[in-house]
CSV table of C-alpha atoms and ligand atoms in Angstrom, one decimal:
chain,number,residue,atom,x,y,z
R,839,MET,CA,249.0,182.3,131.1
R,840,THR,CA,246.4,185.0,130.8
R,841,ALA,CA,245.7,187.3,127.8
R,842,ASN,CA,247.6,190.3,129.2
R,843,LEU,CA,250.9,189.9,127.4
R,844,SER,CA,252.8,192.8,128.8
R,845,PHE,CA,256.4,192.0,129.7
R,846,GLY,CA,255.8,192.8,133.3
R,847,THR,CA,252.8,190.4,133.6
R,848,LEU,CA,254.5,187.6,131.7
R,849,LEU,CA,257.5,188.0,134.0
R,850,SER,CA,255.5,187.7,137.2
R,851,GLN,CA,253.5,184.8,135.8
R,852,GLY,CA,256.7,183.0,135.0
R,853,VAL,CA,258.2,183.6,138.4
R,854,LEU,CA,255.0,182.3,140.0
R,855,ARG,CA,255.0,179.2,137.9
R,856,LEU,CA,258.7,178.5,138.8
R,857,ARG,CA,257.9,179.1,142.5
R,858,VAL,CA,255.2,176.4,142.6
R,859,SER,CA,257.4,173.8,140.8
R,860,ALA,CA,259.3,171.6,143.1
R,861,MET,CA,262.1,171.0,140.5
R,862,ALA,CA,263.3,174.6,139.9
R,863,GLU,CA,263.3,175.3,143.6
R,864,GLY,CA,265.6,178.1,144.6
R,865,PRO,CA,265.8,181.5,146.2
R,866,ALA,CA,263.4,184.1,144.8
R,867,PRO,CA,266.2,186.2,143.1
R,868,THR,CA,267.3,183.2,141.0
R,869,LEU,CA,263.7,182.4,140.0
R,870,SER,CA,263.1,185.9,138.8
R,871,LEU,CA,266.5,186.0,137.0
R,872,ASP,CA,265.6,182.7,135.3
R,873,ALA,CA,262.2,184.0,134.2
R,874,GLU,CA,263.8,187.2,132.9
R,875,LEU,CA,266.4,185.3,130.9
R,876,LEU,CA,263.8,183.0,129.4
R,877,LEU,CA,261.5,186.0,128.6
R,878,ALA,CA,264.4,187.8,126.9
R,879,HIS,CA,265.3,184.6,125.0
R,880,ALA,CA,261.7,183.9,123.8
R,881,PHE,CA,261.3,187.5,122.6
R,882,GLY,CA,264.8,187.9,121.2
R,883,THR,CA,265.4,191.0,123.3
R,884,SER,CA,267.6,192.1,126.2
R,885,ARG,CA,266.9,192.0,129.9
R,886,ALA,CA,267.5,195.7,130.0
R,887,ARG,CA,264.7,196.3,127.5
R,888,LEU,CA,262.3,194.1,129.5
R,889,ARG,CA,263.1,196.1,132.6
R,890,SER,CA,262.8,199.5,131.0
R,891,HIS,CA,259.5,198.6,129.2
R,892,PRO,CA,257.5,196.4,131.6
R,893,GLU,CA,254.3,197.8,130.0
R,894,GLU,CA,255.3,196.8,126.4
R,895,MET,CA,252.9,194.1,124.9
R,896,GLY,CA,254.5,191.0,123.4
R,897,ASP,CA,253.0,189.0,120.6
R,898,ALA,CA,251.0,185.9,121.4
R,899,ALA,CA,253.3,183.4,119.6
R,900,LYS,CA,256.4,184.6,121.5
R,901,ALA,CA,254.4,184.6,124.7
R,902,LYS,CA,253.5,181.0,124.0
R,903,ARG,CA,257.1,180.1,123.3
R,904,TYR,CA,258.0,181.7,126.6
R,905,ALA,CA,255.4,179.6,128.5
R,906,GLN,CA,257.0,176.5,127.0
R,907,LEU,CA,260.4,177.5,128.1
R,908,ILE,CA,259.1,178.2,131.6
R,909,GLU,CA,257.6,174.7,131.7
R,910,ARG,CA,261.0,173.2,130.7
R,911,ARG,CA,262.7,175.1,133.5
R,912,ALA,CA,259.9,174.1,135.9
R,913,ALA,CA,260.6,170.4,135.0
R,914,GLY,CA,264.2,170.8,136.2
R,915,GLU,CA,266.1,171.4,132.9
R,916,PRO,CA,269.1,173.6,133.6
R,917,LEU,CA,268.6,177.2,132.4
R,918,ALA,CA,271.9,177.1,130.4
R,919,TYR,CA,270.6,174.2,128.3
R,920,ILE,CA,267.3,175.9,127.6
R,921,ILE,CA,268.9,179.2,126.4
R,922,GLY,CA,272.0,177.3,125.0
R,923,ARG,CA,274.6,179.4,126.6
R,924,LYS,CA,276.4,180.2,129.9
R,925,ASP,CA,278.7,183.0,130.9
R,926,PHE,CA,282.1,181.9,132.2
R,927,TRP,CA,284.9,184.3,133.1
R,928,SER,CA,284.5,187.1,130.5
R,929,LEU,CA,283.2,184.7,127.9
R,930,ARG,CA,279.8,183.8,126.6
R,931,LEU,CA,279.9,180.0,125.8
R,932,ALA,CA,277.5,177.9,123.8
R,933,VAL,CA,276.5,174.8,125.8
R,934,SER,CA,274.4,171.8,125.1
R,935,PRO,CA,273.4,168.7,127.2
R,936,ALA,CA,276.7,167.1,125.8
R,937,VAL,CA,278.7,169.3,128.1
R,938,LEU,CA,278.8,170.2,131.8
R,939,VAL,CA,277.4,173.7,132.4
R,940,PRO,CA,280.6,175.6,133.5
R,941,ARG,CA,280.5,176.5,137.2
R,942,PRO,CA,281.5,179.8,138.7
R,943,GLU,CA,283.8,178.0,141.1
R,944,THR,CA,285.9,176.8,138.2
R,945,GLU,CA,287.0,180.4,137.6
R,946,LEU,CA,289.2,179.8,140.6
R,947,LEU,CA,291.4,177.5,138.4
R,948,VAL,CA,291.7,180.2,135.8
R,949,GLU,CA,292.5,182.8,138.4
R,950,ARG,CA,295.3,180.7,139.9
R,951,ALA,CA,296.7,179.8,136.5
R,952,LEU,CA,297.0,183.5,135.7
R,953,ALA,CA,298.6,184.3,139.0
R,954,LEU,CA,301.4,181.7,138.6
R,955,ARG,CA,304.7,182.5,137.0
R,956,VAL,CA,304.5,180.8,133.6
R,957,GLU,CA,306.8,181.6,130.8
R,958,GLU,CA,305.6,183.8,127.9
R,959,PHE,CA,305.1,181.2,125.3
R,960,GLY,CA,304.0,178.6,127.9
R,961,GLN,CA,302.6,175.2,126.9
R,962,VAL,CA,299.2,174.8,128.6
R,963,VAL,CA,296.7,171.9,128.6
R,964,ASP,CA,293.2,171.7,129.9
R,965,LEU,CA,292.2,168.0,130.4
R,966,GLY,CA,288.5,167.3,130.0
R,967,THR,CA,287.7,170.7,128.5
R,968,GLY,CA,283.9,170.2,128.1
R,969,SER,CA,282.5,173.4,126.7
R,970,GLY,CA,286.1,174.7,126.5
R,971,ALA,CA,285.6,177.0,129.5
R,972,ILE,CA,289.1,176.8,131.1
R,973,ALA,CA,291.1,176.6,127.9
R,974,LEU,CA,289.3,179.5,126.3
R,975,ALA,CA,289.3,181.7,129.3
R,976,LEU,CA,293.1,181.3,129.5
R,977,ALA,CA,293.5,181.8,125.8
R,978,SER,CA,291.5,185.0,126.0
R,979,GLU,CA,293.8,186.3,128.7
R,980,ARG,CA,297.2,185.1,127.4
R,981,ALA,CA,297.3,185.3,123.6
R,982,GLU,CA,300.9,184.0,123.6
R,983,TRP,CA,300.2,180.8,125.5
R,984,GLN,CA,300.0,177.6,123.4
R,985,VAL,CA,296.8,176.1,124.7
R,986,THR,CA,295.7,172.6,124.1
R,987,ALA,CA,292.3,171.2,125.2
R,988,THR,CA,291.4,167.5,125.4
R,989,ASP,CA,288.3,165.5,126.0
R,990,VAL,CA,287.2,161.9,125.7
R,991,SER,CA,283.9,163.1,124.3
R,992,ASP,CA,283.7,164.0,120.6
R,993,GLU,CA,280.5,165.8,121.2
R,994,ALA,CA,282.1,168.0,123.8
R,995,LEU,CA,285.0,168.7,121.5
R,996,GLU,CA,282.6,169.9,118.8
R,997,ILE,CA,281.0,172.4,121.2
R,998,ALA,CA,284.4,173.5,122.5
R,999,SER,CA,285.9,174.1,119.1
R,1000,ALA,CA,282.8,175.9,117.9
R,1001,ASN,CA,283.2,178.2,121.0
R,1002,ALA,CA,286.8,178.8,120.1
R,1003,GLU,CA,285.8,179.8,116.6
R,1004,ALA,CA,282.9,182.0,117.7
R,1005,LEU,CA,285.2,183.8,120.2
R,1006,ASP,CA,288.0,184.0,117.7
R,1007,LEU,CA,290.4,182.1,119.9
R,1008,ARG,CA,291.6,179.9,117.1
R,1009,GLN,CA,295.0,179.3,118.7
R,1010,VAL,CA,293.5,176.7,121.0
R,1011,ARG,CA,294.2,173.1,119.7
R,1012,PHE,CA,291.6,170.3,120.5
R,1013,LEU,CA,292.5,166.7,120.9
R,1014,GLN,CA,290.3,163.6,121.5
R,1015,GLY,CA,291.4,161.0,124.0
R,1016,SER,CA,291.5,159.8,127.6
R,1017,TRP,CA,293.5,162.2,129.9
R,1018,PHE,CA,297.1,162.2,128.7
R,1019,GLU,CA,296.7,159.6,126.0
R,1020,PRO,CA,296.6,162.1,123.1
R,1021,LEU,CA,299.6,164.0,124.5
R,1022,ALA,CA,302.3,161.3,124.2
R,1023,GLY,CA,305.8,162.8,124.2
R,1024,ARG,CA,304.7,166.3,125.1
R,1025,THR,CA,305.5,168.4,128.1
R,1026,PHE,CA,303.7,171.4,129.6
R,1027,ASP,CA,304.3,174.4,131.8
R,1028,LEU,CA,300.8,174.2,133.1
R,1029,ILE,CA,298.3,171.3,133.3
R,1030,LEU,CA,294.8,172.1,134.4
R,1031,SER,CA,291.8,169.9,134.9
R,1032,ASN,CA,288.3,169.9,136.4
R,1033,PRO,CA,287.7,166.1,136.1
R,1034,PRO,CA,284.6,164.2,137.2
R,1035,TYR,CA,284.9,163.8,141.0
R,1036,ILE,CA,281.5,162.8,142.4
R,1037,ALA,CA,281.2,159.2,143.5
R,1038,LEU,CA,278.5,157.2,141.6
R,1039,THR,CA,276.9,156.4,145.0
R,1040,ASP,CA,276.9,160.1,146.2
R,1041,PRO,CA,273.2,161.1,146.7
R,1042,ALA,CA,274.2,164.5,145.3
R,1043,LEU,CA,274.2,162.9,141.8
R,1044,LYS,CA,270.4,162.4,142.2
R,1045,ASP,CA,269.9,166.2,142.0
R,1046,PRO,CA,267.5,166.6,139.1
R,1047,ALA,CA,269.7,169.3,137.6
R,1048,LEU,CA,272.8,167.1,137.7
R,1049,GLN,CA,270.8,164.2,136.2
R,1050,ARG,CA,270.4,166.3,133.0
R,1051,GLU,CA,274.2,166.7,132.6
R,1052,PRO,CA,276.5,164.1,131.0
R,1053,GLN,CA,277.3,161.6,133.7
R,1054,ILE,CA,280.7,161.1,132.2
R,1055,ALA,CA,281.4,164.7,133.1
R,1056,LEU,CA,280.3,164.3,136.7
R,1057,THR,CA,281.3,160.9,138.0
R,1058,PRO,CA,284.4,158.7,137.7
R,1059,GLY,CA,282.4,155.7,139.0
R,1060,ALA,CA,282.5,154.2,142.5
R,1061,ASP,CA,285.7,156.0,143.5
R,1062,ALA,CA,285.3,159.8,143.7
R,1063,MET,CA,289.1,160.1,143.5
R,1064,GLY,CA,289.5,157.8,140.4
R,1065,CYS,CA,290.1,160.4,137.7
R,1066,LEU,CA,292.0,162.8,140.1
R,1067,ARG,CA,294.3,160.0,141.0
R,1068,ASP,CA,294.9,158.9,137.4
R,1069,ILE,CA,295.8,162.5,136.4
R,1070,ILE,CA,298.1,163.0,139.5
R,1071,LEU,CA,299.9,159.7,138.8
R,1072,SER,CA,300.7,160.6,135.1
R,1073,ALA,CA,301.1,164.4,135.4
R,1074,PRO,CA,304.8,164.6,136.4
R,1075,ASP,CA,305.7,162.7,133.2
R,1076,TYR,CA,304.0,165.5,131.2
R,1077,LEU,CA,305.2,168.5,133.2
R,1078,GLU,CA,308.2,170.7,132.5
R,1079,ARG,CA,310.6,171.2,135.4
R,1080,ASP,CA,308.9,173.8,137.6
R,1081,GLY,CA,305.6,173.3,135.7
R,1082,TRP,CA,302.3,173.4,137.6
R,1083,LEU,CA,299.4,171.1,138.0
R,1084,LEU,CA,296.1,172.7,139.0
R,1085,LEU,CA,293.1,170.5,139.9
R,1086,GLU,CA,289.6,171.2,140.8
R,1087,HIS,CA,288.1,168.7,143.3
R,1088,GLY,CA,285.2,168.2,145.7
R,1089,ALA,CA,284.7,170.3,148.8
R,1090,ASP,CA,285.9,167.3,151.0
R,1091,GLN,CA,288.8,166.1,148.7
R,1092,ALA,CA,291.5,168.7,149.3
R,1093,GLU,CA,293.4,166.6,151.9
R,1094,GLU,CA,293.3,163.4,149.8
R,1095,VAL,CA,294.4,165.3,146.7
R,1096,ALA,CA,297.2,167.0,148.5
R,1097,ARG,CA,298.4,163.7,149.9
R,1098,ALA,CA,298.4,162.1,146.5
R,1099,LEU,CA,300.3,165.1,145.0
R,1100,VAL,CA,303.0,164.9,147.7
R,1101,ALA,CA,303.2,161.1,147.3
R,1102,ARG,CA,303.9,161.6,143.6
R,1103,GLY,CA,306.8,163.9,144.5
R,1104,LEU,CA,305.3,167.3,143.7
R,1105,ARG,CA,306.0,170.4,145.9
R,1106,HIS,CA,304.4,173.7,146.8
R,1107,VAL,CA,301.1,171.8,147.3
R,1108,ARG,CA,298.5,174.3,148.2
R,1109,SER,CA,294.7,174.4,148.2
R,1110,HIS,CA,292.4,177.4,147.6
R,1111,ARG,CA,288.9,178.2,148.7
R,1112,ASP,CA,286.1,179.1,146.4
R,1113,LEU,CA,283.7,181.9,147.1
R,1114,ALA,CA,281.5,179.6,149.1
R,1115,GLY,CA,284.5,178.9,151.4
R,1116,HIS,CA,285.1,175.3,150.2
R,1117,GLU,CA,288.6,174.1,149.4
R,1118,ARG,CA,287.8,173.7,145.8
R,1119,MET,CA,291.2,173.3,144.0
R,1120,THR,CA,294.8,172.3,144.7
R,1121,GLU,CA,297.9,173.3,142.9
R,1122,ALA,CA,301.4,171.7,142.9
R,1123,GLN,CA,304.7,172.1,141.1
R,1124,ARG,CA,307.1,169.7,139.6
R,1125,ALA,CA,310.4,169.8,141.5
A,1757,SAM,N1,286.4,171.7,131.9
A,1757,SAM,C1,285.0,171.8,131.8
A,1757,SAM,C2,284.5,172.7,132.9
A,1757,SAM,O1,285.2,173.0,133.9
A,1757,SAM,O2,283.4,173.3,132.8
A,1757,SAM,C3,284.3,170.5,131.9
A,1757,SAM,C4,284.6,169.7,133.2
A,1757,SAM,S1,283.6,168.2,133.4
A,1757,SAM,C5,283.5,168.2,135.2
A,1757,SAM,C6,284.7,166.9,133.1
A,1757,SAM,C7,285.1,166.7,131.6
A,1757,SAM,O3,286.0,165.6,131.5
A,1757,SAM,C8,283.9,166.3,130.8
A,1757,SAM,O4,283.9,167.2,129.6
A,1757,SAM,C9,284.1,164.9,130.3
A,1757,SAM,O5,283.7,164.6,129.0
A,1757,SAM,C10,285.6,164.8,130.4
A,1757,SAM,N2,286.2,163.4,130.7
A,1757,SAM,C11,285.6,162.4,131.4
A,1757,SAM,N3,286.4,161.4,131.4
A,1757,SAM,C12,287.5,161.7,130.7
A,1757,SAM,C13,288.7,161.0,130.3
A,1757,SAM,N4,288.9,159.7,130.7
A,1757,SAM,N5,289.6,161.6,129.5
A,1757,SAM,C14,289.4,162.9,129.1
A,1757,SAM,N6,288.3,163.6,129.5
A,1757,SAM,C15,287.3,163.0,130.2
A,1758,LIG,N1,281.2,171.1,140.6
A,1758,LIG,C1,280.2,170.2,140.0
A,1758,LIG,C2,279.1,170.0,141.0
A,1758,LIG,O1,279.3,169.8,142.2
A,1758,LIG,C3,280.9,168.9,139.7
A,1758,LIG,C4,281.9,169.0,138.7
A,1758,LIG,C5,282.8,167.8,138.7
A,1758,LIG,O2,282.5,166.7,139.0
A,1758,LIG,N2,284.0,168.1,138.3
A,1758,LIG,O3,278.0,170.0,140.6
């Protein structure tokens, strides 16, 4: 990058660098947003300040740091891992390569949970909580709910509980174990999960951005339905009467998930579309 270190120049140089890299390929608005977030991160300032002071000169050490961040992004590292955070729902979550970067479509699960009739002091569990996204979003909206969050990954649970503390959502309880294993003998009004649902053989997994995320968060192995089916089979044993199960799944899995839910005796089975128009989640109620 050249010697002119004004915010405006640094920003356009960053966008240019990202545009020529094959890895960070994306539409222009995303590239300039990425460059802006990286510049704000390197200079410890806000995007608003960068925008209102494009002529301001930055110091060389920070400009160098910015150039390094741009190179990481150009090599395909997800932006959220570089800046160490991701916004989800109304929350700012810390993330690391130990957790999936929370996706906007997962907010649909939160939306549906809030729309259902759940009793005031409802028992709620988020299976495979990762960064804590779903559990913490619900806890932030319903202070009375008793929210439990589980994960098989200790590293993920560390991030999730640090997020709970930082957001002052200390009522959320975290438990380690595989799916329902740490919940023996308990029942819930609401069970939610965004489990891994991409088949190991799916070419989508080869995406350079997905390759940086924990594979245990993305793929159940050969069978894309593996985790979804395990959860569906056990869920009724852990649901209160009239309790709800809400599952995120792949864009082409709604039918199979619905069939499995009906086969397991659940009712009011209904899928919902995300903003991209894909049937992204399915809900069902214990009779
Ligand atoms: N809930 C987070 C979100 O929506 O951003 C993370 C979802 S990520 C797709 C799936 C999560 O399930 C990962 O955090 C992973 O560690 C966890 N996981 C994978 N296998 C598991 C298992 N057998 N039992 C519990 N959690 C598991
Ligand atoms: N929605 C994520 C993706 O397609 C996958 C998350 C998951 O497997 N649960 O990148």
